[in-house]
Amino acid sequence: GAGVSQSPRYKVAKRGQDVALRCDPISGHVSLFWYQQALGQGPEFLTYFQNEAQLDKSGLPSDRFFAERPEGSVSTLKIQRTQQEDSAVYLCASSPDGYAAFFGQGTRLTVV
Amino acid sequence: DQQVKQNSPSLSVQEGRISILNCDYTNSMFDYFLWYKKYPAEGPTFLISISSIKDKNEDGRFTVFLNKSAKHLSLHIVPSQPGDSAVYFCAASALREGGSEKLVFGKGTKLTVNP
């Protein structure tokens, strides 16, 4: 498809489990962002890639969160040892010029 | 400390009338502002943006106004249509040389346009 694609759409994880969330950006988009959206809140910045380089990871809440984009296209956000406070919608966005103009549908993570 | 504030959680207007959504920010370094619309179970969709060098930007039924001295922006939708019913997020960024233009979002305003 032409848009940003995220998978899975929904993920239920047991507390302590590791999860991996995938983002396929729009082809050719240099910039890729991850955001976390808690219920009733706006999206909050997690991390930013320009091609394969992770230029900003200041929003990652702990060292349990890790993101990669090894070939400058698909990106994976990994959360280790999930906790209940990790429950949120994780949004990926890509942009041709550095602004988060195009968002995917998000992955709703529920930690039980 | 919220840097972008949308103080109205919800707004209800009649079809055909004007919808005005407001947003305030505190960080004077912000110089680019965007509005996103979000339907349930979908990601935010970019609507319109404005640079700090302008005070107005118009795109069809949507107009964004920026008042830098008041650190305030607003989105006007006219005429409002039932399909405009969604949550609207205000977002801001600060251009940084060599850095990301990460967005700081408000909490959103749920707009309901009644037929």
PDB file of C-alpha atoms in Angstrom, chain A residues 11-21 64 77-82 109:
ATOM      1  CA  LYS A  11      -0.841  -7.132  20.764  1.00  0.00           C
ATOM      2  CA  VAL A  12      -1.599  -8.597  24.160  1.00  0.00           C
ATOM      3  CA  ALA A  13       1.480  -9.434  26.182  1.00  0.00           C
ATOM      4  CA  LYS A  14       1.905 -10.949  29.597  1.00  0.00           C
ATOM      5  CA  ARG A  15       3.884  -8.834  32.019  1.00  0.00           C
ATOM      6  CA  GLY A  16       7.558  -9.629  31.596  1.00  0.00           C
ATOM      7  CA  GLN A  17       7.223 -10.733  27.978  1.00  0.00           C
ATOM      8  CA  ASP A  18       9.281  -9.152  25.195  1.00  0.00           C
ATOM      9  CA  VAL A  19       7.436  -7.638  22.215  1.00  0.00           C
ATOM     10  CA  ALA A  20       8.481  -6.374  18.781  1.00  0.00           C
ATOM     11  CA  LEU A  21       6.427  -3.857  16.819  1.00  0.00           C
ATOM     12  CA  ARG A  64      13.800  -1.659  28.104  1.00  0.00           C
ATOM     13  CA  LEU A  77      10.434  -1.046  18.181  1.00  0.00           C
ATOM     14  CA  LYS A  78      11.257  -3.629  20.809  1.00  0.00           C
ATOM     15  CA  ILE A  79      10.115  -3.551  24.400  1.00  0.00           C
ATOM     16  CA  GLN A  80      11.749  -5.956  26.802  1.00  0.00           C
ATOM     17  CA  ARG A  81      10.188  -7.246  30.009  1.00  0.00           C
ATOM     18  CA  THR A  82       6.921  -5.434  29.366  1.00  0.00           C
ATOM     19  CA  LEU A 109      -0.279  -2.924  23.101  1.00  0.00           C
TER      20      LEU A 109
END
